[in-house]
Short mmCIF file of C-alpha atoms in Angstrom, two decimals:
data_model
loop_
_atom_site.label_atom_id
_atom_site.label_comp_id
_atom_site.label_asym_id
_atom_site.label_seq_id
_atom_site.Cartn_x
_atom_site.Cartn_y
_atom_site.Cartn_z
CA MET A 1 43.61 -53.31 30.64
CA GLN A 2 44.67 -52.12 34.08
CA LEU A 3 41.88 -52.60 36.60
CA PRO A 4 40.96 -49.74 38.95
CA GLN A 5 42.12 -49.93 42.54
CA HIS A 6 39.77 -51.98 44.72
CA PRO A 7 39.39 -50.43 48.22
CA LEU A 8 39.51 -53.73 50.10
CA GLN A 9 41.91 -55.70 47.92
CA ALA A 10 45.00 -53.51 48.29
CA GLU A 11 47.69 -55.07 50.41
CA ARG A 12 48.39 -53.19 53.59
CA PRO A 13 51.30 -53.66 55.96
CA ALA A 14 50.53 -55.26 59.28
CA SER A 15 49.55 -52.73 61.91
CA ASN A 16 52.23 -51.67 64.37
CA LEU A 17 49.63 -50.38 66.79
CA PRO A 18 49.47 -51.92 70.25
CA ALA A 19 46.73 -54.44 70.87
CA ALA A 20 43.29 -52.97 71.33
CA PRO A 21 42.34 -52.03 74.89
CA PRO A 22 39.88 -54.22 76.78
CA PRO A 23 36.34 -53.89 75.40
CA ARG A 24 34.05 -51.86 77.65
CA LEU A 25 31.08 -50.88 75.51
CA PHE A 26 28.81 -53.82 76.32
CA ARG A 27 28.27 -55.95 79.40
CA SER A 28 29.66 -58.97 77.60
CA PHE A 29 31.82 -59.32 74.52
CA TRP A 30 29.32 -61.67 72.88
CA LEU A 31 25.80 -60.43 72.23
CA GLY A 32 22.64 -62.29 71.26
CA GLY A 33 20.60 -60.83 68.40
CA PHE A 34 16.86 -61.49 68.14
CA GLU A 35 15.61 -61.43 64.55
CA SER A 36 13.20 -58.50 64.38
CA SER A 37 12.32 -57.93 60.72
CA CYS A 38 8.76 -56.64 60.39
CA HIS A 39 8.42 -55.55 56.78
CA ILE A 40 5.81 -56.41 54.17
CA ALA A 41 7.32 -59.26 52.17
CA ARG A 42 6.93 -60.21 48.53
CA SER A 43 3.84 -62.19 49.55
CA ARG A 44 2.31 -58.78 50.44
CA GLN A 45 1.93 -60.04 54.01
CA ARG A 46 3.39 -58.28 57.03
CA LEU A 47 6.15 -60.24 58.73
CA ASP A 48 6.84 -59.98 62.43
CA MET A 49 9.78 -62.17 63.31
CA ILE A 50 9.53 -61.40 67.03
CA GLU A 51 6.01 -62.77 66.96
CA ILE A 52 6.79 -65.66 64.58
CA THR A 53 9.62 -66.92 66.82
CA GLN A 54 7.44 -66.29 69.91
CA HIS A 55 10.10 -64.06 71.40
CA ASP A 56 7.36 -61.66 72.49
CA THR A 57 5.69 -64.47 74.47
CA PHE A 58 8.87 -65.99 75.90
CA ALA A 59 11.08 -62.94 76.26
CA ARG A 60 11.91 -63.64 79.90
CA GLU A 61 12.92 -67.22 79.10
CA ASP A 62 14.91 -66.07 76.07
CA TYR A 63 16.91 -63.54 78.05
CA ARG A 64 17.52 -66.16 80.75
CA LEU A 65 18.95 -68.44 78.08
CA LEU A 66 21.48 -65.73 77.26
CA THR A 67 22.55 -65.12 80.84
CA ASP A 68 22.82 -68.85 81.48
CA ILE A 69 25.68 -69.03 78.96
CA GLY A 70 27.32 -65.74 79.97
CA ILE A 71 25.81 -63.41 77.35
CA ARG A 72 24.68 -60.19 79.02
CA ALA A 73 24.03 -57.95 76.01
CA ALA A 74 21.61 -58.23 73.11
CA ARG A 75 20.04 -56.66 70.05
CA ASP A 76 16.26 -56.47 70.06
CA ALA A 77 13.63 -54.19 68.54
CA VAL A 78 10.86 -51.72 69.24
CA ARG A 79 8.32 -52.55 66.55
CA TRP A 80 7.22 -49.19 65.14
CA HIS A 81 4.29 -50.66 63.20
CA LYS A 82 2.77 -52.15 66.38
CA MET A 83 3.10 -49.14 68.67
CA ASP A 84 2.35 -46.07 66.55
CA HIS A 85 -1.35 -45.68 65.82
CA ASP A 86 -1.57 -42.44 63.81
CA GLY A 87 0.68 -40.69 66.30
CA ARG A 88 -0.89 -42.29 69.38
CA TYR A 89 1.41 -44.74 71.12
CA ASP A 90 0.76 -48.04 72.83
CA PHE A 91 3.95 -49.59 74.19
CA ALA A 92 2.26 -52.73 75.50
CA PRO A 93 4.07 -54.88 72.87
CA LEU A 94 7.43 -53.55 74.10
CA ALA A 95 6.70 -54.02 77.81
CA PRO A 96 7.45 -57.77 78.08
CA LEU A 97 10.74 -57.40 76.21
CA LEU A 98 11.86 -54.43 78.28
CA ASP A 99 10.73 -56.07 81.53
CA ALA A 100 12.66 -59.22 80.65
CA ALA A 101 15.82 -57.28 79.85
CA LEU A 102 15.62 -55.28 83.08
CA GLU A 103 14.87 -58.34 85.19
CA THR A 104 17.78 -60.34 83.75
CA GLU A 105 20.09 -57.29 83.60
CA VAL A 106 20.75 -57.81 79.91
CA GLN A 107 21.90 -54.64 78.16
CA VAL A 108 19.92 -54.11 74.96
CA VAL A 109 20.53 -52.19 71.75
CA TRP A 110 16.97 -51.34 70.67
CA THR A 111 16.32 -51.08 66.93
CA LEU A 112 13.61 -48.49 66.19
CA CYS A 113 12.99 -49.40 62.54
CA HIS A 114 13.80 -52.90 61.31
CA TYR A 115 12.42 -52.56 57.78
CA GLY A 116 8.82 -51.95 58.90
CA TRP A 117 6.65 -48.91 59.63
CA PRO A 118 2.96 -48.16 60.26
CA GLN A 119 0.42 -48.96 57.60
CA GLY A 120 -0.58 -46.03 55.41
CA LEU A 121 2.63 -44.04 55.92
CA GLU A 122 4.41 -43.24 52.65
CA LEU A 123 8.15 -43.95 52.84
CA LEU A 124 9.27 -41.01 50.70
CA SER A 125 6.94 -38.44 52.29
CA ALA A 126 8.00 -35.66 54.64
CA ASP A 127 5.56 -37.11 57.15
CA PHE A 128 7.66 -40.29 57.34
CA VAL A 129 10.59 -38.41 58.88
CA LYS A 130 8.35 -36.45 61.26
CA ARG A 131 6.45 -39.53 62.40
CA PHE A 132 9.64 -41.49 62.96
CA ALA A 133 11.21 -38.71 64.99
CA ALA A 134 8.06 -38.42 67.12
CA PHE A 135 8.03 -42.20 67.63
CA ALA A 136 11.71 -42.20 68.62
CA HIS A 137 11.01 -39.39 71.12
CA ALA A 138 8.07 -41.29 72.64
CA THR A 139 10.09 -44.52 72.82
CA ALA A 140 12.96 -42.77 74.59
CA GLU A 141 10.52 -41.28 77.11
CA TYR A 142 8.93 -44.68 77.76
CA ILE A 143 12.27 -46.44 78.28
CA LYS A 144 13.64 -43.62 80.44
CA ARG A 145 10.61 -43.88 82.74
CA ARG A 146 11.38 -47.56 83.22
CA SER A 147 15.17 -47.49 83.48
CA ASN A 148 17.98 -45.14 84.47
CA GLU A 149 20.55 -47.03 82.42
CA VAL A 150 22.31 -45.38 79.48
CA PRO A 151 20.14 -46.49 76.54
CA PHE A 152 21.47 -47.85 73.26
CA TYR A 153 19.50 -47.42 70.03
CA CYS A 154 19.89 -48.47 66.42
CA PRO A 155 17.69 -45.94 64.60
CA VAL A 156 17.36 -47.75 61.25
CA ASN A 157 18.73 -51.21 60.65
CA GLU A 158 20.98 -51.59 57.59
CA ILE A 159 20.16 -48.46 55.61
CA SER A 160 22.19 -49.68 52.63
CA TYR A 161 20.49 -53.06 52.41
CA PHE A 162 17.10 -51.56 53.27
CA SER A 163 17.32 -49.01 50.46
CA TRP A 164 18.46 -51.67 47.98
CA ALA A 165 15.79 -54.21 48.92
CA ALA A 166 12.86 -51.77 49.24
CA GLY A 167 13.98 -49.15 46.75
CA HIS A 168 15.93 -50.88 43.99
CA ILE A 169 14.92 -54.52 43.47
CA ALA A 170 11.38 -54.58 44.95
CA ARG A 171 12.17 -57.29 47.48
CA MET A 172 10.15 -55.63 50.22
CA TYR A 173 7.51 -52.94 50.61
CA PRO A 174 7.06 -50.45 48.96
CA PHE A 175 8.54 -52.56 46.15
CA TYR A 176 10.24 -49.69 44.34
CA ARG A 177 12.63 -50.25 41.46
CA GLN A 178 15.57 -48.03 40.56
CA ARG A 179 14.79 -45.60 43.41
CA GLY A 180 17.30 -46.86 45.94
CA HIS A 181 19.19 -43.57 46.15
CA LEU A 182 15.99 -41.74 47.09
CA VAL A 183 15.19 -44.31 49.76
CA LYS A 184 18.72 -44.14 51.16
CA HIS A 185 18.54 -40.36 51.47
CA GLN A 186 15.17 -40.61 53.18
CA LEU A 187 16.32 -43.23 55.67
CA VAL A 188 19.37 -41.14 56.55
CA ARG A 189 17.10 -38.12 57.13
CA ALA A 190 14.86 -40.23 59.33
CA ALA A 191 17.76 -41.68 61.34
CA ILE A 192 19.22 -38.23 61.96
CA ALA A 193 15.83 -36.84 63.02
CA ALA A 194 15.30 -39.81 65.34
CA MET A 195 18.69 -39.32 67.03
CA ASP A 196 17.99 -35.64 67.55
CA ALA A 197 14.61 -36.50 69.08
CA VAL A 198 16.05 -39.13 71.43
CA ARG A 199 18.79 -36.78 72.61
CA THR A 200 16.21 -34.21 73.73
CA VAL A 201 14.93 -36.89 76.12
CA GLU A 202 18.19 -38.62 77.02
CA PRO A 203 21.45 -36.82 76.15
CA ARG A 204 23.43 -39.85 77.34
CA ALA A 205 21.96 -42.13 74.66
CA ARG A 206 24.34 -44.09 72.45
CA PHE A 207 23.58 -44.90 68.83
CA VAL A 208 24.59 -47.87 66.70
CA GLN A 209 24.55 -47.58 62.91
CA THR A 210 24.52 -51.09 61.43
CA GLU A 211 25.54 -51.78 57.84
CA PRO A 212 26.52 -54.90 55.88
CA ILE A 213 30.21 -55.00 55.04
CA ILE A 214 30.74 -56.36 51.55
CA ASN A 215 33.44 -57.14 49.02
CA VAL A 216 32.48 -57.15 45.34
CA VAL A 217 35.26 -58.16 42.98
CA PRO A 218 35.39 -57.85 39.19
CA SER A 219 35.20 -60.91 37.00
CA PRO A 220 38.37 -61.42 34.94
CA ARG A 221 36.06 -62.37 32.07
CA HIS A 222 34.52 -58.88 32.05
CA PRO A 223 37.34 -56.39 32.72
CA ALA A 224 35.30 -53.55 31.22
CA LEU A 225 32.84 -53.94 34.11
CA ALA A 226 35.48 -53.71 36.84
CA HIS A 227 34.44 -50.17 37.70
CA ARG A 228 30.94 -51.42 38.55
CA ALA A 229 32.31 -53.94 41.02
CA ILE A 230 34.36 -51.19 42.64
CA ALA A 231 31.30 -48.92 42.75
CA ARG A 232 29.25 -51.62 44.47
CA THR A 233 31.94 -52.09 47.08
CA GLU A 234 32.20 -48.34 47.62
CA SER A 235 28.42 -48.06 48.01
CA GLN A 236 28.64 -49.69 51.43
CA PHE A 237 30.19 -46.49 52.78
CA GLU A 238 27.52 -44.09 51.50
CA ALA A 239 25.07 -44.22 54.41
CA TRP A 240 27.77 -43.61 57.02
CA ASP A 241 29.35 -40.86 54.91
CA MET A 242 25.91 -39.25 54.67
CA MET A 243 25.54 -39.52 58.46
CA LEU A 244 28.85 -37.72 58.82
CA GLY A 245 27.87 -35.02 56.33
CA LYS A 246 30.69 -35.93 53.96
CA VAL A 247 28.20 -36.93 51.26
CA ALA A 248 24.86 -35.17 50.59
CA PRO A 249 25.38 -32.59 53.36
CA GLU A 250 21.89 -31.24 52.67
CA LEU A 251 20.58 -34.25 54.63
CA GLY A 252 21.91 -32.64 57.80
CA GLY A 253 24.69 -35.06 58.72
CA GLY A 254 27.57 -34.34 61.05
CA PRO A 255 30.21 -36.17 63.12
CA GLN A 256 27.80 -36.56 66.06
CA TYR A 257 25.56 -38.90 64.10
CA LEU A 258 28.06 -41.73 63.68
CA ASP A 259 28.62 -42.93 67.22
CA ILE A 260 29.12 -46.71 67.14
CA ALA A 261 29.68 -48.66 63.93
CA GLY A 262 27.90 -52.01 63.66
CA LEU A 263 29.30 -54.27 60.91
CA ASN A 264 27.10 -57.11 59.68
CA PHE A 265 29.05 -59.99 58.13
CA TYR A 266 27.87 -63.30 56.66
CA HIS A 267 29.32 -65.95 54.38
CA ASN A 268 27.59 -64.45 51.31
CA ASN A 269 28.85 -60.86 51.78
CA GLN A 270 31.55 -61.32 49.13
CA TRP A 271 30.82 -61.98 45.47
CA VAL A 272 31.87 -61.47 41.85
CA HIS A 273 30.36 -58.90 39.50
CA PRO A 274 28.78 -59.60 37.12
CA GLY A 275 27.27 -62.58 38.88
CA PRO A 276 25.65 -64.09 40.67
CA VAL A 277 28.84 -65.88 41.67
CA GLY A 278 29.82 -65.97 45.32
CA LEU A 279 33.32 -66.09 46.75
CA HIS A 280 32.44 -69.29 48.54
CA TRP A 281 33.59 -69.27 52.15
CA HIS A 282 33.33 -73.03 52.60
CA LYS A 283 35.37 -74.11 49.57
CA GLU A 284 39.04 -74.99 49.90
CA PRO A 285 41.33 -73.61 48.75
CA ARG A 286 39.51 -70.36 49.27
CA ASP A 287 39.36 -67.83 46.47
CA PRO A 288 42.36 -65.46 46.92
CA ARG A 289 40.04 -62.51 46.36
CA TRP A 290 38.20 -63.30 49.60
CA VAL A 291 39.10 -60.57 52.11
CA PRO A 292 39.57 -61.91 55.65
CA LEU A 293 37.33 -60.32 58.24
CA HIS A 294 40.24 -58.88 60.24
CA ARG A 295 41.30 -56.82 57.20
CA MET A 296 37.78 -55.57 56.64
CA LEU A 297 37.52 -54.53 60.28
CA ALA A 298 40.86 -52.76 60.04
CA TYR A 299 39.76 -50.91 56.91
CA PHE A 300 36.57 -49.64 58.54
CA HIS A 301 38.46 -48.60 61.66
CA GLN A 302 41.03 -46.68 59.63
CA ARG A 303 38.30 -44.99 57.63
CA TYR A 304 35.94 -43.98 60.44
CA ARG A 305 37.81 -44.15 63.76
CA ARG A 306 34.68 -45.07 65.70
CA PRO A 307 34.01 -47.79 68.23
CA LEU A 308 32.90 -50.83 66.27
CA PHE A 309 31.55 -54.31 66.72
CA VAL A 310 30.35 -57.19 64.57
CA SER A 311 26.64 -56.47 64.90
CA GLU A 312 25.41 -59.53 62.98
CA THR A 313 27.03 -62.80 62.07
CA SER A 314 26.01 -66.46 61.82
CA HIS A 315 25.97 -69.40 59.46
CA VAL A 316 23.53 -72.21 58.71
CA GLY A 317 23.30 -75.91 59.43
CA VAL A 318 26.46 -77.86 60.06
CA GLY A 319 28.60 -74.86 59.10
CA ARG A 320 27.71 -72.92 62.24
CA ALA A 321 30.53 -74.26 64.39
CA ALA A 322 33.26 -73.72 61.79
CA TRP A 323 31.96 -70.21 61.08
CA ILE A 324 32.03 -69.05 64.68
CA ARG A 325 35.52 -70.50 65.08
CA GLU A 326 36.77 -68.40 62.16
CA ILE A 327 34.93 -65.28 63.35
CA ALA A 328 36.53 -65.57 66.79
CA ASP A 329 39.99 -66.04 65.29
CA GLU A 330 39.57 -63.12 62.87
CA VAL A 331 38.29 -60.77 65.56
CA ALA A 332 41.18 -61.79 67.81
CA LYS A 333 43.61 -61.00 64.99
CA ALA A 334 42.01 -57.60 64.45
CA ARG A 335 42.13 -56.75 68.15
CA GLY A 336 45.74 -57.90 68.31
CA GLN A 337 46.54 -55.40 65.54
CA GLY A 338 44.93 -52.52 67.43
CA VAL A 339 41.42 -52.56 65.99
CA PRO A 340 39.07 -51.83 68.92
CA VAL A 341 36.41 -54.45 68.22
CA GLU A 342 33.98 -54.15 71.13
CA GLY A 343 31.94 -57.28 70.61
CA VAL A 344 30.35 -59.87 68.34
CA CYS A 345 26.59 -60.37 68.03
CA LEU A 346 25.33 -63.86 67.16
CA PHE A 347 22.43 -63.02 64.88
CA PRO A 348 20.02 -64.66 65.00
CA ILE A 349 20.47 -66.17 68.43
CA LEU A 350 17.19 -68.07 67.91
CA ASP A 351 16.56 -69.79 64.60
CA ARG A 352 14.32 -67.99 62.11
CA PRO A 353 12.24 -68.91 59.08
CA ASP A 354 12.82 -67.55 55.60
CA TRP A 355 11.09 -64.26 54.81
CA ASP A 356 9.51 -65.69 51.67
CA ASN A 357 8.78 -69.20 52.94
CA LEU A 358 7.80 -69.36 56.59
CA ASP A 359 7.84 -73.17 56.45
CA HIS A 360 11.59 -73.15 55.75
CA TRP A 361 13.75 -72.56 58.81
CA HIS A 362 17.37 -71.53 58.29
CA ASN A 363 18.92 -73.58 61.13
CA SER A 364 21.10 -70.60 61.93
CA GLY A 365 20.53 -69.95 65.64
CA LEU A 366 22.41 -71.02 68.72
CA TRP A 367 19.00 -72.36 69.65
CA ASP A 368 16.91 -74.24 67.10
CA LEU A 369 13.14 -73.95 67.43
CA GLN A 370 10.85 -76.97 67.40
CA ARG A 371 7.07 -76.79 67.75
CA ASN A 372 5.62 -79.03 70.43
CA GLY A 373 2.10 -80.36 70.81
CA THR A 374 0.80 -77.16 72.38
CA GLY A 375 2.12 -74.93 69.58
CA LYS A 376 5.01 -73.57 71.64
CA LEU A 377 8.32 -73.24 69.83
CA HIS A 378 10.67 -75.11 72.11
CA ARG A 379 14.22 -73.67 72.31
CA MET A 380 16.74 -76.44 71.66
CA LEU A 381 20.43 -75.62 72.11
CA ASN A 382 22.37 -76.75 69.05
CA PRO A 383 25.12 -78.97 70.54
CA SER A 384 27.89 -78.49 67.96
CA TYR A 385 27.39 -74.73 67.71
CA TYR A 386 27.31 -74.37 71.50
CA ALA A 387 30.36 -76.58 72.02
CA GLU A 388 32.36 -74.45 69.59
CA PHE A 389 31.05 -71.25 71.17
CA CYS A 390 32.32 -72.46 74.54
CA ARG A 391 35.72 -73.22 73.02
CA VAL A 392 36.18 -69.89 71.24
CA ARG A 393 34.29 -67.28 73.28
CA ASP A 394 37.38 -66.05 75.10
CA ILE A 395 39.74 -66.15 72.09
CA PRO A 396 39.11 -62.53 70.95
CA LEU A 397 39.97 -61.33 74.45
CA VAL A 398 43.23 -63.24 74.83
CA ILE A 399 46.10 -61.10 73.57
CA LYS A 400 49.66 -62.36 74.06
CA GLY A 401 48.50 -64.72 76.75
CA ASN A 402 46.69 -62.09 78.82
CA LEU A 403 42.97 -62.01 79.44
CA PRO A 404 42.17 -58.28 79.67
CA ILE A 405 38.68 -58.72 81.10
CA GLU A 406 36.91 -61.41 83.00
CA PRO A 407 35.55 -63.95 80.51
CA ALA A 408 31.82 -64.36 80.14
#
C-alpha cells in the first residue's frame, strides 16, 4: 500500500535564499516566558501559575533576572479571570507585572487568555466572544495609559491545543469530549474579536498567534491508519488558516489577523499514530522520521510568509543543556537558509509544577524554584543550563562569521 504524502516528511532541496536579515522584532533574540496557565484542572481547582510560582509577588526581581543575563523581551499574561468581574475591570493584579516590565525596560508579549476565563461564563456562548472583546479593549486602554510603547498581544494561547484539551479529551474545563472543532471555531472568533477591539484603542498593536508545531507519523504496523496520522499533522494548520479566512470564512478571518507566528516546540511534539509512541529526541540513533526543527521552521515560513519565532521551548532535568544547544543550532541553520526567525522564548523561564500534581516540579526552567523557611520560592539559576545558554546564545545570529546585531 502506498502511503499518502506527509506534509513534513517530504524531502526539500536546500534553500538558495540569502541568510535571513538581522532580527528586529524584539529587544533581544532570546525571550523569557513566564508560565501563565490559569485554567480549571482535572482536580476541578483553578490553577494560577503566576501566583503559584510567586511571579506576581516578585515580578520586579524576575524581570531583573532576565536583564542581568541580557534577555530584554518576555512572554507574560493578563489573567482574564482575575480582572473581569461581570464586565467591571480591576487591573490591580496586572499592575505589578506591568510596572516591573516598564521599570526594567523589558518588552512583553501579553497573553490575554491562557486557558482560563471568568467563572460562570460559558465557553461556547455568544457572550464569551463579546466579553473577551470587551476585556481586550479595556486591557489595551489600561496599558496604553501606562506606556507609549507599541504593545504586543497574544490573544489566545495555543488555540489548537486549547481546543483539544478542553473540547476533545476533557483535560481541562469545561471538560468537553468530541467537541474540539466547536471550541476551535469559538476561540478563533474570540481572538479575531479581541484583535479588532485592541486595534480601536491602539492601531499600532502587534499580535502573536502561538501554536504547537507537531509531526505525527504513521506506524508501519498500521498502514491503513496512515491517513489519520497525516490528518493529525495537518490539523496544526487549521487555527491559522481560520485566522486567514482560508478555512471557515464565516468566522470572519482575513490576512490582517495573522501578524506574527509563534511556534511552540518541545521534545514530545513528534509521535507515531496509533500510539502513544514518541519519536524520542534523546535516543541515539534518532528515529529517521524525526523532522529537524530547521525544516519545520522552513515549512511554516513557506506556507505563511509571516514573521515567526520559537514562542515556547524547553526541556527537563539534565536534558536542558543539550536541548538548548540543539535549538540554537537548528535556528541558526534555519536563519542561514533564509528563514526569518526573530527569536527564541525559553518557556518556562522559571520552573513550574505539574498541572495535575502541584507537588511535582518539572525542573524545566533556567531558574529552579526552592521554598525557603519563610515560604518564598527562591530563584536558583541552574548552572548547566545557564552555562550552555551562555555558550549558544549568539549562535543563531552568527551567519558566515558575521554577527548581524549586537549580542545580548
